[in-house]
């Protein structure tokens, strides 16, 4: 196998240019150090271009994995790789990887962005990126020209997660906040002295741009003033603040959970079952309100009388099914109607009386009035359509209720 032993070899020379930020920016590439991180990135399908390994540091399994992924592995004279990185520690494995281009400022974002305002420590930056990616956030916003996410220390701390991020860079925090707001984000700034406890902060909508600040200065006064919310993570004991990487992790997790819960609540509110139940409840209330104006029957008793008016005399069991109640509930509904002489009850039949028929005659007018009100604003065609759709839902529901096996294949057939 070929052994690279000259610092002038083009692969070594290319790698050397990536030791500086300007070299990385010009080439759009970075260096990944160590077999663990290289293996992790090749597993994740990251764009590794080639790998350099010291001759004395063989790892046949990793070499096979890299070769299978189409990544060339080149053996290098021991000690040469340290000259590439310029560090004091010996280096045995180095990969050259493509850096994701910084996204154009106007590109579409996801629902959550992390804004790093002058976060200076590479370890903290890497931790924030790593945690953000682990919690499903890809958008990282930088608010100056100097923060560098491609340095070895950031890449190490991020365990390579930088390569899967969408990074946007603004010249200053004001420009970042204005642009994010224009893209529909609410600006949530974190500060140990935030005016809202983060867990109870009144978020609106789902898009959150979370701003974390510099290790010493925190978030600037201008950004604090421009925020929609300034939130704090409560701290016990004599602690001035949390480490920014830790604070970012807690905030991303908690605010994302809040957004997910809000989304679930919206979904539950909009399920068909919930909408039909709410509609039935409101219709009943409307009917009751109008019935109270003409007598002392409530809507359940009125429906029961209407069913009886059609059949005159009905078996108790059928009446129970028609009205959709249990036996005990049916008896509760019948008792006041019997007392008022509207119905008579035999052993297993119920019949409507002349008094009941007179009461029902007055109720039809109420029924029509309420129905007209319920259909207010509907065209005749829409009225028919709604009735047809409701019948179809009822048929589907009856089918689902009667046989669990139907649940798998139940489809509405018009
Ligand atoms: C080390 S702190 C900065 C401390 C700085 N002296 C200050 O008062 O803001 C770095 C960043 O971590 C975040 N942070 C730290 N502790 C926090 C807390 N308890 N609540 C919310 N954010 C916090 C903020 O984004 C802060 O700007």
Short mmCIF file of N, CA and C in Angstrom, two decimals, residues 336-404:
data_model
loop_
_atom_site.label_atom_id
_atom_site.label_comp_id
_atom_site.label_asym_id
_atom_site.label_seq_id
_atom_site.Cartn_x
_atom_site.Cartn_y
_atom_site.Cartn_z
N UNK A 336 -91.48 11.48 34.78
CA UNK A 336 -92.23 12.75 34.79
C UNK A 336 -93.29 12.81 33.70
N UNK A 337 -93.05 12.11 32.56
CA UNK A 337 -94.05 12.12 31.48
C UNK A 337 -95.29 11.34 31.90
N UNK A 338 -95.08 10.24 32.64
CA UNK A 338 -96.22 9.47 33.18
C UNK A 338 -96.98 10.34 34.19
N UNK A 339 -96.21 11.02 35.07
CA UNK A 339 -96.84 11.85 36.11
C UNK A 339 -97.73 12.92 35.49
N UNK A 340 -97.26 13.50 34.37
CA UNK A 340 -98.06 14.57 33.74
C UNK A 340 -99.14 14.03 32.82
N UNK A 341 -99.23 12.69 32.70
CA UNK A 341 -100.27 12.09 31.86
C UNK A 341 -99.95 12.15 30.38
N UNK A 342 -98.68 12.41 29.99
CA UNK A 342 -98.33 12.42 28.56
C UNK A 342 -98.17 11.01 28.00
N UNK A 343 -97.78 10.04 28.85
CA UNK A 343 -97.62 8.65 28.39
C UNK A 343 -98.19 7.71 29.44
N UNK A 344 -98.50 6.49 28.97
CA UNK A 344 -98.84 5.44 29.93
C UNK A 344 -97.85 4.29 29.71
N UNK A 345 -97.48 3.66 30.81
CA UNK A 345 -96.47 2.60 30.68
C UNK A 345 -97.04 1.28 31.14
N UNK A 346 -97.06 0.26 30.23
CA UNK A 346 -97.46 -1.10 30.59
C UNK A 346 -96.23 -1.89 31.00
N UNK A 347 -96.42 -3.25 31.04
CA UNK A 347 -95.29 -4.09 31.47
C UNK A 347 -94.08 -3.94 30.56
N UNK A 348 -94.31 -4.01 29.22
CA UNK A 348 -93.16 -3.88 28.32
C UNK A 348 -93.42 -2.94 27.15
N UNK A 349 -94.50 -2.13 27.25
CA UNK A 349 -94.81 -1.17 26.20
C UNK A 349 -95.02 0.22 26.80
N UNK A 350 -94.82 1.23 25.97
CA UNK A 350 -95.16 2.60 26.38
C UNK A 350 -96.05 3.17 25.28
N UNK A 351 -97.08 3.94 25.67
CA UNK A 351 -97.98 4.53 24.67
C UNK A 351 -98.15 6.02 24.97
N UNK A 352 -98.36 6.80 23.91
CA UNK A 352 -98.58 8.23 24.10
C UNK A 352 -100.07 8.48 24.34
N UNK A 353 -100.44 9.43 25.18
CA UNK A 353 -101.84 9.75 25.46
C UNK A 353 -102.26 10.95 24.61
N UNK A 354 -103.60 11.32 24.67
CA UNK A 354 -104.08 12.51 23.94
C UNK A 354 -103.36 13.76 24.48
N UNK A 355 -103.18 13.76 25.82
CA UNK A 355 -102.46 14.90 26.44
C UNK A 355 -101.06 15.01 25.88
N UNK A 356 -100.40 13.86 25.71
CA UNK A 356 -99.05 13.83 25.15
C UNK A 356 -99.05 14.33 23.72
N UNK A 357 -100.08 13.92 22.94
CA UNK A 357 -100.15 14.36 21.53
C UNK A 357 -100.33 15.88 21.44
N UNK A 358 -101.12 16.44 22.39
CA UNK A 358 -101.31 17.91 22.38
C UNK A 358 -99.97 18.60 22.70
N UNK A 359 -99.23 18.01 23.68
CA UNK A 359 -97.94 18.62 24.05
C UNK A 359 -96.98 18.58 22.87
N UNK A 360 -97.02 17.45 22.16
CA UNK A 360 -96.06 17.30 21.07
C UNK A 360 -96.38 18.25 19.92
N UNK A 361 -97.69 18.51 19.72
CA UNK A 361 -98.08 19.42 18.63
C UNK A 361 -97.43 20.79 18.84
N UNK A 362 -97.35 21.22 20.12
CA UNK A 362 -96.73 22.52 20.40
C UNK A 362 -95.21 22.44 20.19
N UNK A 363 -94.68 21.21 20.38
CA UNK A 363 -93.21 21.09 20.30
C UNK A 363 -92.68 21.12 18.87
N UNK A 364 -93.52 20.66 17.90
CA UNK A 364 -93.02 20.64 16.51
C UNK A 364 -92.61 22.04 16.08
N UNK A 365 -93.41 23.04 16.50
CA UNK A 365 -93.10 24.42 16.10
C UNK A 365 -91.74 24.84 16.68
N UNK A 366 -91.50 24.41 17.96
CA UNK A 366 -90.22 24.76 18.59
C UNK A 366 -89.08 24.07 17.83
N UNK A 367 -89.33 22.78 17.54
CA UNK A 367 -88.32 22.00 16.81
C UNK A 367 -87.96 22.69 15.49
N UNK A 368 -88.97 23.12 14.75
CA UNK A 368 -88.70 23.76 13.45
C UNK A 368 -87.93 25.05 13.63
N UNK A 369 -88.35 25.82 14.67
CA UNK A 369 -87.69 27.10 14.90
C UNK A 369 -86.19 26.89 15.21
N UNK A 370 -85.92 25.90 16.07
CA UNK A 370 -84.53 25.64 16.44
C UNK A 370 -83.73 25.15 15.22
N UNK A 371 -84.36 24.24 14.43
CA UNK A 371 -83.65 23.72 13.24
C UNK A 371 -83.35 24.84 12.27
N UNK A 372 -84.33 25.73 12.06
CA UNK A 372 -84.08 26.85 11.15
C UNK A 372 -82.90 27.67 11.64
N UNK A 373 -82.84 27.86 12.96
CA UNK A 373 -81.72 28.62 13.53
C UNK A 373 -80.39 27.90 13.34
N UNK A 374 -80.44 26.56 13.50
CA UNK A 374 -79.19 25.80 13.35
C UNK A 374 -78.68 25.83 11.91
N UNK A 375 -79.61 25.88 10.97
CA UNK A 375 -79.20 25.90 9.56
C UNK A 375 -79.06 27.33 9.02
N UNK A 376 -79.09 28.31 9.90
CA UNK A 376 -79.00 29.71 9.44
C UNK A 376 -77.76 29.90 8.58
N UNK A 377 -77.91 30.52 7.43
CA UNK A 377 -76.77 30.78 6.54
C UNK A 377 -76.48 29.64 5.58
N UNK A 378 -77.16 28.48 5.74
CA UNK A 378 -76.95 27.35 4.83
C UNK A 378 -77.85 27.50 3.61
N UNK A 379 -77.34 27.12 2.43
CA UNK A 379 -78.21 27.02 1.26
C UNK A 379 -78.97 25.70 1.39
N UNK A 380 -80.11 25.54 0.66
CA UNK A 380 -80.81 24.24 0.72
C UNK A 380 -79.89 23.08 0.35
N UNK A 381 -79.00 23.31 -0.64
CA UNK A 381 -78.09 22.23 -1.06
C UNK A 381 -77.13 21.88 0.07
N UNK A 382 -76.64 22.90 0.79
CA UNK A 382 -75.70 22.63 1.90
C UNK A 382 -76.41 21.87 3.02
N UNK A 383 -77.68 22.24 3.25
CA UNK A 383 -78.48 21.54 4.27
C UNK A 383 -78.57 20.06 3.96
N UNK A 384 -78.92 19.77 2.68
CA UNK A 384 -79.05 18.35 2.27
C UNK A 384 -77.71 17.63 2.39
N UNK A 385 -76.66 18.36 1.98
CA UNK A 385 -75.34 17.74 1.99
C UNK A 385 -74.92 17.40 3.43
N UNK A 386 -75.16 18.33 4.36
CA UNK A 386 -74.77 18.09 5.75
C UNK A 386 -75.53 16.88 6.29
N UNK A 387 -76.82 16.82 5.98
CA UNK A 387 -77.61 15.68 6.47
C UNK A 387 -77.06 14.38 5.93
N UNK A 388 -76.73 14.39 4.65
CA UNK A 388 -76.22 13.16 4.05
C UNK A 388 -74.89 12.77 4.68
N UNK A 389 -74.03 13.76 4.88
CA UNK A 389 -72.71 13.47 5.47
C UNK A 389 -72.86 12.93 6.90
N UNK A 390 -73.78 13.55 7.67
CA UNK A 390 -73.97 13.08 9.05
C UNK A 390 -74.50 11.65 9.06
N UNK A 391 -75.41 11.33 8.12
CA UNK A 391 -75.92 9.95 8.07
C UNK A 391 -74.78 8.98 7.76
N UNK A 392 -73.89 9.42 6.87
CA UNK A 392 -72.77 8.52 6.54
C UNK A 392 -71.86 8.32 7.74
N UNK A 393 -71.60 9.38 8.49
CA UNK A 393 -70.77 9.23 9.70
C UNK A 393 -71.48 8.30 10.69
N UNK A 394 -72.80 8.48 10.83
CA UNK A 394 -73.54 7.62 11.77
C UNK A 394 -73.45 6.15 11.34
N UNK A 395 -73.60 5.91 10.03
CA UNK A 395 -73.52 4.51 9.55
C UNK A 395 -72.14 3.93 9.81
N UNK A 396 -71.10 4.73 9.52
CA UNK A 396 -69.73 4.25 9.77
C UNK A 396 -69.53 3.96 11.25
N UNK A 397 -70.03 4.87 12.09
CA UNK A 397 -69.87 4.70 13.54
C UNK A 397 -70.59 3.43 14.00
N UNK A 398 -71.80 3.20 13.46
CA UNK A 398 -72.55 2.01 13.86
C UNK A 398 -71.80 0.76 13.46
N UNK A 399 -71.19 0.81 12.27
CA UNK A 399 -70.43 -0.35 11.81
C UNK A 399 -69.23 -0.60 12.73
N UNK A 400 -68.52 0.47 13.05
CA UNK A 400 -67.36 0.33 13.94
C UNK A 400 -67.76 -0.20 15.30
N UNK A 401 -68.91 0.25 15.78
CA UNK A 401 -69.34 -0.15 17.12
C UNK A 401 -69.77 -1.61 17.12
N UNK A 402 -70.29 -2.09 15.98
CA UNK A 402 -70.86 -3.44 16.01
C UNK A 402 -69.79 -4.52 15.88
N UNK A 403 -68.70 -4.28 15.17
CA UNK A 403 -67.72 -5.34 14.98
C UNK A 403 -66.31 -4.77 14.98
N UNK A 404 -65.48 -5.16 15.97
CA UNK A 404 -64.12 -4.64 16.01
C UNK A 404 -63.36 -4.91 14.71
#
